[in-house]
XYZ file of C-alpha atoms in Angstrom:
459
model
C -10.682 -12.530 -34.872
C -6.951 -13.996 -34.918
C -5.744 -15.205 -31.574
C -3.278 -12.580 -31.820
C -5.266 -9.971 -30.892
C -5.753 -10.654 -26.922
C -2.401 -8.299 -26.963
C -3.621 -4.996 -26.402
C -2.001 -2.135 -28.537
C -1.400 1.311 -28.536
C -2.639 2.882 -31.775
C -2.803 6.616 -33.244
C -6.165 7.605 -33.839
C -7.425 11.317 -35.434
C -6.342 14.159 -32.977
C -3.126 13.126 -31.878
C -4.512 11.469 -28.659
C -3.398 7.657 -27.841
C -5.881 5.446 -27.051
C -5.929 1.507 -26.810
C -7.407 -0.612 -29.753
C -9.799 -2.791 -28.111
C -9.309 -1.254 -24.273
C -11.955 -3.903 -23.266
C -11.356 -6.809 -24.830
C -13.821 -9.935 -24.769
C -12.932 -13.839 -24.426
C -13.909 -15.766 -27.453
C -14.080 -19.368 -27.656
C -11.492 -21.796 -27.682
C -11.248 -24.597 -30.118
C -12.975 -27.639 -28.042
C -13.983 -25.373 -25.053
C -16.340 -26.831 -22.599
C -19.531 -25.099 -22.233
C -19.457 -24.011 -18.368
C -21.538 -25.226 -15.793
C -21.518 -23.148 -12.227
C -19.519 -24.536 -9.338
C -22.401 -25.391 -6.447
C -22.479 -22.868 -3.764
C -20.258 -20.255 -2.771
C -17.304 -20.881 -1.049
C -13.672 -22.190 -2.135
C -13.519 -23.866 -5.623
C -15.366 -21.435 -7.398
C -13.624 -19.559 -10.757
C -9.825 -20.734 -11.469
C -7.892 -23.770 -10.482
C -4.694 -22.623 -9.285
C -3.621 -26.493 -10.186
C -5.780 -26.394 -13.421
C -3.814 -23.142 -14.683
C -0.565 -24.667 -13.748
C -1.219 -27.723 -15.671
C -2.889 -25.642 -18.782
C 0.254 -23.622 -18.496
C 2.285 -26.771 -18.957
C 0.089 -27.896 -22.180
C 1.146 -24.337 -23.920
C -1.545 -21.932 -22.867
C -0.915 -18.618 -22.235
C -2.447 -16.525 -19.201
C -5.076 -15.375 -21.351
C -6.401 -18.418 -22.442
C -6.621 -19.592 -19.038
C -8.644 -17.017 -17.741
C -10.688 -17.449 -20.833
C -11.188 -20.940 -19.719
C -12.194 -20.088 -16.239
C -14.075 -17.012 -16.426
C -15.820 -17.580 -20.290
C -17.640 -14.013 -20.947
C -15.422 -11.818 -19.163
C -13.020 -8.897 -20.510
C -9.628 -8.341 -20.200
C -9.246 -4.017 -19.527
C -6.365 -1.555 -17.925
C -6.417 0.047 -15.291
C -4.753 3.277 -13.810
C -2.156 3.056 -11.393
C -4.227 2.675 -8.212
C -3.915 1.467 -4.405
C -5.597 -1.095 -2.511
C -5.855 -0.612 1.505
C -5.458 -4.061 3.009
C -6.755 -4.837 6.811
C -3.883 -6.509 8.595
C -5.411 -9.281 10.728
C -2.943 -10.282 13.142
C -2.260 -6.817 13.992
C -6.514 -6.788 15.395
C -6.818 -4.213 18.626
C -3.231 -3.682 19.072
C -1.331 -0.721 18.597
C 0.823 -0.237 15.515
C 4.564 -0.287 16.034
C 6.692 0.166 13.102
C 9.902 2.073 11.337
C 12.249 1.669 8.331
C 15.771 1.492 8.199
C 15.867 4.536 5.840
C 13.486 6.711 8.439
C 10.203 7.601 7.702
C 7.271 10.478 8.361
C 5.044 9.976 11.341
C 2.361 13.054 12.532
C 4.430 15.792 9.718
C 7.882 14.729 11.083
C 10.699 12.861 9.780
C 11.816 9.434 11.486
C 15.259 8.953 11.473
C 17.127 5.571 11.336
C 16.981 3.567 14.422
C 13.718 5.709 15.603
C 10.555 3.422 15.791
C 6.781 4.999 15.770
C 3.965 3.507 17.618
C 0.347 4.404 16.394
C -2.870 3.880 18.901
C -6.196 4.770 17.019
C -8.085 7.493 18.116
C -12.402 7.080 18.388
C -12.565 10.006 16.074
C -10.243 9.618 13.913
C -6.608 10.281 13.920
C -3.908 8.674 16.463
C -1.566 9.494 19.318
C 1.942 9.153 18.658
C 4.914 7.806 20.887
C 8.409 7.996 19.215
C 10.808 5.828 20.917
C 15.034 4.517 20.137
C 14.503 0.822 19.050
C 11.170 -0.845 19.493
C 11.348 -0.760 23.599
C 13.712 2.539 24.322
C 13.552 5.789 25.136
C 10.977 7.715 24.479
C 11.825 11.014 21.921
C 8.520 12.601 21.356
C 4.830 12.086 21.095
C 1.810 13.682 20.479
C -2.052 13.350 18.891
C -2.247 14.173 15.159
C -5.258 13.762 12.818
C -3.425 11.933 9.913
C -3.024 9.016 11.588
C -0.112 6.630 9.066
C 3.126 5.659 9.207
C 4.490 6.669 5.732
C 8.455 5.876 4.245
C 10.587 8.514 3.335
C 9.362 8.233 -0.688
C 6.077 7.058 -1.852
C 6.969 6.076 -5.058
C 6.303 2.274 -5.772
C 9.315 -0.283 -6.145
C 11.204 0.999 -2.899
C 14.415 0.118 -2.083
C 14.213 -2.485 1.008
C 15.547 0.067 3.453
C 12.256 2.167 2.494
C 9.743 -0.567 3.956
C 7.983 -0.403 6.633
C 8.826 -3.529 9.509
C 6.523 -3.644 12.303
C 8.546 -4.560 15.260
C 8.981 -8.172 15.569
C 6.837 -9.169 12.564
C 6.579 -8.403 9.020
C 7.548 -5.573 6.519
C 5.288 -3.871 3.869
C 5.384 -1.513 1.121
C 3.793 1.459 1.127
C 1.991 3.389 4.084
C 1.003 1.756 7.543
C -2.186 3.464 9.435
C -4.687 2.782 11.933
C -9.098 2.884 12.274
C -11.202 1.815 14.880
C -13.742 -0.323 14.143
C -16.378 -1.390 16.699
C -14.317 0.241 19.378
C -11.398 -1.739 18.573
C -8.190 -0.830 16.516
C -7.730 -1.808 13.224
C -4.190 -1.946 11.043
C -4.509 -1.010 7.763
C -1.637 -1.023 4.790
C -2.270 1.135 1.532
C 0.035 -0.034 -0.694
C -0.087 0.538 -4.327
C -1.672 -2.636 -5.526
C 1.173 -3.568 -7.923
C 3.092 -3.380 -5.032
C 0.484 -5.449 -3.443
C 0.773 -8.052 -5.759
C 4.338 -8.580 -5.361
C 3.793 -10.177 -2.023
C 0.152 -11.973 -2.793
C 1.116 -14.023 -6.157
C 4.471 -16.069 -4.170
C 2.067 -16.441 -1.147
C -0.708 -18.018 -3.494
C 1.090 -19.699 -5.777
C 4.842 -21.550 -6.113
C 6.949 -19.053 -7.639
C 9.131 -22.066 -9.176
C 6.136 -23.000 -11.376
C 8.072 -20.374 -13.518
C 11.087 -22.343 -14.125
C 9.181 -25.817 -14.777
C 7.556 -24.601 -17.820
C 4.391 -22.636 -16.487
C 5.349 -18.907 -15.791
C 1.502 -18.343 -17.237
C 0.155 -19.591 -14.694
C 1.717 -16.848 -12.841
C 0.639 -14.171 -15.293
C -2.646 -15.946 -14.768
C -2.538 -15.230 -11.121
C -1.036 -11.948 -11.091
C -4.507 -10.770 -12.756
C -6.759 -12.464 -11.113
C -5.413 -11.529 -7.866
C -5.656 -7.728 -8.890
C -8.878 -8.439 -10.247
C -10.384 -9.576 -7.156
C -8.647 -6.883 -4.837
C -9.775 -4.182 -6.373
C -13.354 -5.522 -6.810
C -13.403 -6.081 -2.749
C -14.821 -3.464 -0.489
C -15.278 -5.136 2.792
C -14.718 -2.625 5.408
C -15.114 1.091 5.804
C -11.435 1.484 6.285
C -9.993 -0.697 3.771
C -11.069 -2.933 1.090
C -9.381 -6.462 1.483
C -7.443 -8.362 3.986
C -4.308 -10.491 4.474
C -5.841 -13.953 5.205
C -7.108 -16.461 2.951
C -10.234 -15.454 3.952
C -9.433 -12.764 1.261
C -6.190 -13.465 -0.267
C -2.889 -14.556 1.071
C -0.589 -11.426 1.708
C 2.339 -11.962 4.094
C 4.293 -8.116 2.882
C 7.188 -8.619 1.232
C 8.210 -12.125 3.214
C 7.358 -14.112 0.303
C 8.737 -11.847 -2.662
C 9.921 -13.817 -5.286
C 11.615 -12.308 -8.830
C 9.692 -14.774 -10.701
C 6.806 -13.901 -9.150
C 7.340 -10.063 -9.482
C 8.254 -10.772 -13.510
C 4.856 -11.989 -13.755
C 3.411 -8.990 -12.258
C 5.108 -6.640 -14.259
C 4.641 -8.363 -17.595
C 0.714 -7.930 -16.622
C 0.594 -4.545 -15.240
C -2.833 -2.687 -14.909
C -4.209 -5.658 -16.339
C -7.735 -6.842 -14.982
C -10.570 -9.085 -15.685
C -14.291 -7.009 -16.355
C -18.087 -8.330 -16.203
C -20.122 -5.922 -18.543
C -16.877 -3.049 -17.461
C -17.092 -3.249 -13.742
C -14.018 -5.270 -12.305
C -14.542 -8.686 -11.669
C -14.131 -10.053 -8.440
C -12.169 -13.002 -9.891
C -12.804 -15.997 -7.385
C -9.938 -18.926 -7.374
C -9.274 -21.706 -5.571
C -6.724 -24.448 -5.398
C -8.751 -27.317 -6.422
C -6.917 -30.157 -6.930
C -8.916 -32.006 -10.008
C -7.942 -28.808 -12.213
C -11.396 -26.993 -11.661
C -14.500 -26.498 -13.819
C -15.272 -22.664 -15.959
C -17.573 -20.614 -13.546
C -20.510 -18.488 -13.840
C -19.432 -14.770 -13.633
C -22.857 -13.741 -13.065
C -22.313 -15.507 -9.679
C -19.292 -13.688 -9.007
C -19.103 -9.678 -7.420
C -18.397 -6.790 -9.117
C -16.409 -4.055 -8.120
C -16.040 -0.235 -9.632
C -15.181 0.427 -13.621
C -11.473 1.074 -14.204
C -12.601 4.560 -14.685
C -13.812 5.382 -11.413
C -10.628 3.991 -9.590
C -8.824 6.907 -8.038
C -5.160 7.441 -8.404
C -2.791 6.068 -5.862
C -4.284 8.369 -2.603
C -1.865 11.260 -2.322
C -3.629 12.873 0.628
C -4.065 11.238 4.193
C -7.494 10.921 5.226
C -7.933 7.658 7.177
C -10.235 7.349 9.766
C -13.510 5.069 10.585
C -14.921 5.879 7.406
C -11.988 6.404 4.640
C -9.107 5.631 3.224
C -5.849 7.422 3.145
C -2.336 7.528 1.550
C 0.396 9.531 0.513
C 1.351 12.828 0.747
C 0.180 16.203 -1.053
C 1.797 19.834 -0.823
C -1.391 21.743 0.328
C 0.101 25.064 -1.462
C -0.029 23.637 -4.867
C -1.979 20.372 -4.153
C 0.330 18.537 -6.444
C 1.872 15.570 -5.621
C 4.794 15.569 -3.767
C 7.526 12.866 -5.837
C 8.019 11.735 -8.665
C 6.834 11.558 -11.880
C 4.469 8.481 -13.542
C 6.930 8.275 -15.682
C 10.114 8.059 -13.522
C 8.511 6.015 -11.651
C 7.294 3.597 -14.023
C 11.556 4.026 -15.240
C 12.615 2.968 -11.619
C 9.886 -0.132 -11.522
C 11.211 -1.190 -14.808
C 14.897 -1.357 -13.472
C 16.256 2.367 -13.895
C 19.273 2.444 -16.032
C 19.657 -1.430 -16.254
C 16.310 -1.669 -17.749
C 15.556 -2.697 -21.480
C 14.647 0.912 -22.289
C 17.956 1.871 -21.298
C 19.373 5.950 -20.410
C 16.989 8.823 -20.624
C 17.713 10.753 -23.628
C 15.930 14.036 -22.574
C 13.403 15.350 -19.880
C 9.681 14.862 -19.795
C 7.798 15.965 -23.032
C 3.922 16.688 -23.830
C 2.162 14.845 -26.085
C 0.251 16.496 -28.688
C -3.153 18.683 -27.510
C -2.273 17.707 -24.324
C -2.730 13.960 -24.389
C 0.046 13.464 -21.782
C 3.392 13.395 -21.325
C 6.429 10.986 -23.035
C 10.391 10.528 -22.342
C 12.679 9.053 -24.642
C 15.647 6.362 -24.114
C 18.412 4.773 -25.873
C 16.071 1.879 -26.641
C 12.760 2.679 -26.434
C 10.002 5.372 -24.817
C 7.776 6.074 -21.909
C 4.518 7.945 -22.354
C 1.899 8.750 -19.755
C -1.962 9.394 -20.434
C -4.769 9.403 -18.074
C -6.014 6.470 -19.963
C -3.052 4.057 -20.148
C -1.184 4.967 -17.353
C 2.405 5.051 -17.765
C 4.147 2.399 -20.076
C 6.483 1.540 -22.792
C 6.281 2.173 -26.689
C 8.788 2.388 -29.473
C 10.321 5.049 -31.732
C 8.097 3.783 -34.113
C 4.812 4.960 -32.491
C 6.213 7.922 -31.112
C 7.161 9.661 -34.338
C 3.559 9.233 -35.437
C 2.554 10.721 -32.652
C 5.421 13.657 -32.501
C 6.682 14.245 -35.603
C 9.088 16.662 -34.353
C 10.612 14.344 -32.110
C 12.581 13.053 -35.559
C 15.007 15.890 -34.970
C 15.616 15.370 -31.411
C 19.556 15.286 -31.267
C 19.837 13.840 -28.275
C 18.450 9.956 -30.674
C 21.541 8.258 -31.518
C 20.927 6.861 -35.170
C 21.337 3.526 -33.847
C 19.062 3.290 -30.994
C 17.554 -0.105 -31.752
C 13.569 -0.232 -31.380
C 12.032 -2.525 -28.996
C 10.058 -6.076 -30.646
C 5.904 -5.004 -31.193
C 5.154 -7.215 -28.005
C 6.962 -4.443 -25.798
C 3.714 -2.228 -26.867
C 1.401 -4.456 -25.112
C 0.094 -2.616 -21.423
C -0.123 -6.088 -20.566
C 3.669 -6.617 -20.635
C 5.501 -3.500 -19.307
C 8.729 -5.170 -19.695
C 10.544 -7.325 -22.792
C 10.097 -11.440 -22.140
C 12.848 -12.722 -20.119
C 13.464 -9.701 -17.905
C 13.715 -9.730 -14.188
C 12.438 -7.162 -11.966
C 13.617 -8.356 -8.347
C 12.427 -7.194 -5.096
C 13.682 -7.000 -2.042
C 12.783 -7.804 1.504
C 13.418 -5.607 4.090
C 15.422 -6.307 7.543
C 14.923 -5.386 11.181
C 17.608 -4.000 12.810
C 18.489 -4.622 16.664
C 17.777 -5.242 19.225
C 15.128 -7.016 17.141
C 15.783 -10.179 14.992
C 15.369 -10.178 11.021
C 11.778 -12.029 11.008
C 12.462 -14.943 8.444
C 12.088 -14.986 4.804
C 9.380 -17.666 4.276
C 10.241 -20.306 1.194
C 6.890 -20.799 -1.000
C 5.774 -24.170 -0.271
C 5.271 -27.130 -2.346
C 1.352 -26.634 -2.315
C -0.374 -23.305 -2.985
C -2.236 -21.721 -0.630
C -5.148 -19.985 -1.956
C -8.824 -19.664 -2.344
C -11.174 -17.226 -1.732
C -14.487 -17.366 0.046
């Protein structure tokens, strides 16, 4: 097998249906590869070197081979967009107090700007609700409801700073904030979509600014083993992972970093399999570059198949998870489009795919749906999610779409690589975050700079 084919690539097969050539993909040897010996006991220092990768990164290896390195015998396989409900530790058997600049939805009713919502679990399930001006003013309203989550106005992924949720004088997050009880006690829980996710865990694991010393794999490295091991957790009824090293490092958006959110994007849906369940990829930052690990030593979590969508109908309480929002009289979901919203995480207009050239199209016998740009294509399938192809592979698939007026003849055809699911933008782009403020009477809470050490490992 050439080294070449670790990218992953969207071919046309009989039917008109698009499927991925190799959707599992196995690790093969390495010239010189060590045979692996497991690491002794569980604990920190088990699976990748976050030191090791950055140093392999340096000597020219790319993400893939690292992983390869540390996890011999595992696959590299996509992933649906999904969500990952993470237990906020610090916020343990208090009540939830949070808003967003833009507003938000609280117990089926809008939040306006400046209006904060405070959350107190109930034992059953659900939450009562105080509304108040500012964290500590007036209160507006409050009542029980069953659904008990803060949500943003939109619960698209990539949100606009003034969309995230701040709790008051701490941290902001994407996505939805909710409470549990667990034990008696209340629990805070965020369900974020887990690219989202990742945007805050890589920075807080590893140094962003390994990117601009030579070893941006390293990142891309990270970025899937840190989805990997999420979405293999399941540690409480209410939510899967938490923020603490204990799990993995997740401080919201304070540590959001472009390079870091590059490298997520460029490995989007990507994730690391043990005989096609999700690995629960184990790191560490072990200083003396690591050793390869046993996978059979290592958890597994569900197939890629049997991950639901991101949630799109609340249902937290002791026992589930919850998330966005559905319209009960068509039980569709309420939003956007995959495939506007995979535009908007790729950068909207600015993007490499450039203007929308038309609305959303099917795919033959129902495969999906496409859009085209000035540069390039978006399809969505149940299988692959929603990401980028070129002209190239859409006229095979649509042979009709060669008379679409709206193609100027010199729309220029993204490079093969843009094909890959794992690299949902072109090399070299930047998809940059942003980190949400706190307006007064409460301070901004600080924007932390990624130390000079990396912080992670994983029990």
């Amino acid at each position: 097998m050439p080294r070449s084919a670790i990218s992953v690539r969207p071919v046309l097969v009989t039917g008109g249906a698009l499927l991925l050539a190799g959707t599992v993909l196995a690790f093969w040897g390495w010239p010189g590869q060590m045979e692996y010996r497991p690491l002794a006991g569980p604990g920190h220092g088990r699976g990748m070197s976050q030191v090791g990768a950055f140093d392999s990164a340096l000597q020219g290896w790319v993400a893939e081979r690292i992983l390869e390195h540390y996890y011999p015998g595992a696959a590299l396989g996509r992933i649906p967009r999904t969500s990952v409900a993470v237990r906020l530790i610090e916020q343990d058997d208090s009540t939830l107090d949070a808003y967003a600049d833009a507003g938000g939805r609280v117990a089926g009713r809008e939040l306006t700007a400046g209006q904060v919502a405070h959350l107190t679990p109930l034992p059953g399930g659900g939450a009562n609700v105080v509304v108040t001006v500012g964290c500590d003013g007036e209160v507006l309203w409050q009542s029980a409801t069953d659904d008990p989550w803060i949500y943003p106005l939109d619960q698209g992924s990539s949100r606009p700073a003034a969309e995230h949720l701040t709790l008051c004088g701490g941290s902001a997050y994407r996505g939805a904030l909710g409470v549990a009880t667990e034990n008696g006690e209340a629990r805070t829980i965020n369900r974020v979509d887990v690219e989202d996710y990742l945007l805050g865990v890589v920075p807080a694991e590893v140094q962003a600014n390994w990117a601009d010393r030579g070893a941006a794999e390293a990142l891309r490295a990270q970025a899937i083993a840190a989805r990997s091991y999420a979405l293999a957790e399941h540690r409480y009824p209410y939510a899967q992972t938490c923020d603490t090293t204990d799990c993995q490092a997740y401080p919201g958006t304070a540590k959001e970093d472009p390079r870091a959110a590059e490298a997520v994007a460029a490995t989007a849906g990507t994730v690391l399999l043990r005989d096609g369940r999700i690995l629960r990829a184990e790191y560490s930052a072990a200083p003396d570059g690591g050793e390869p690990a046993d996978i059979y030593t290592f958890a597994v979590g569900p197939t890629p198949s049997e991950l639901g969508p991101v949630p799109i109908e609340p249902e937290l309480n002791d026992q589930t998870g919850g998330g966005a929002p559905m319209d009960p009289r068509t039980r569709t979901v309420v939003g956007e489009s995959p495939i506007d919203v995979e535009y908007q995480r790729l950068g909207g207009a600015n993007s490499s795919v450039g203007q929308p050239l038309g609305p959303v199209m099917a795919l033959p016998q129902k495969a999906g749906t496409y859009r085209m740009f000035t540069n390039g294509v978006i399809i969505s399938t149940p299988t692959l999610g929603a990401q980028v192809v070129d002209f190239t592979r859409l006229m095979q698939l649509v042979p009709e779409a060669t008379t679409y007026e709206a193609i100027p003849p010199s729309s220029t055809v993204p490079p093969a690589s843009a094909m890959s699911p794992a690299s949902a933008v072109t090399p070299g782009s930047t998809v940059a975050p942003n980190t949400a403020s706190t307006p007064t009477p409460r301070p901004t809470p600080s924007t932390a700079i990624p130390s000079s050490e990396p912080t992670g490992g994983q029990p």
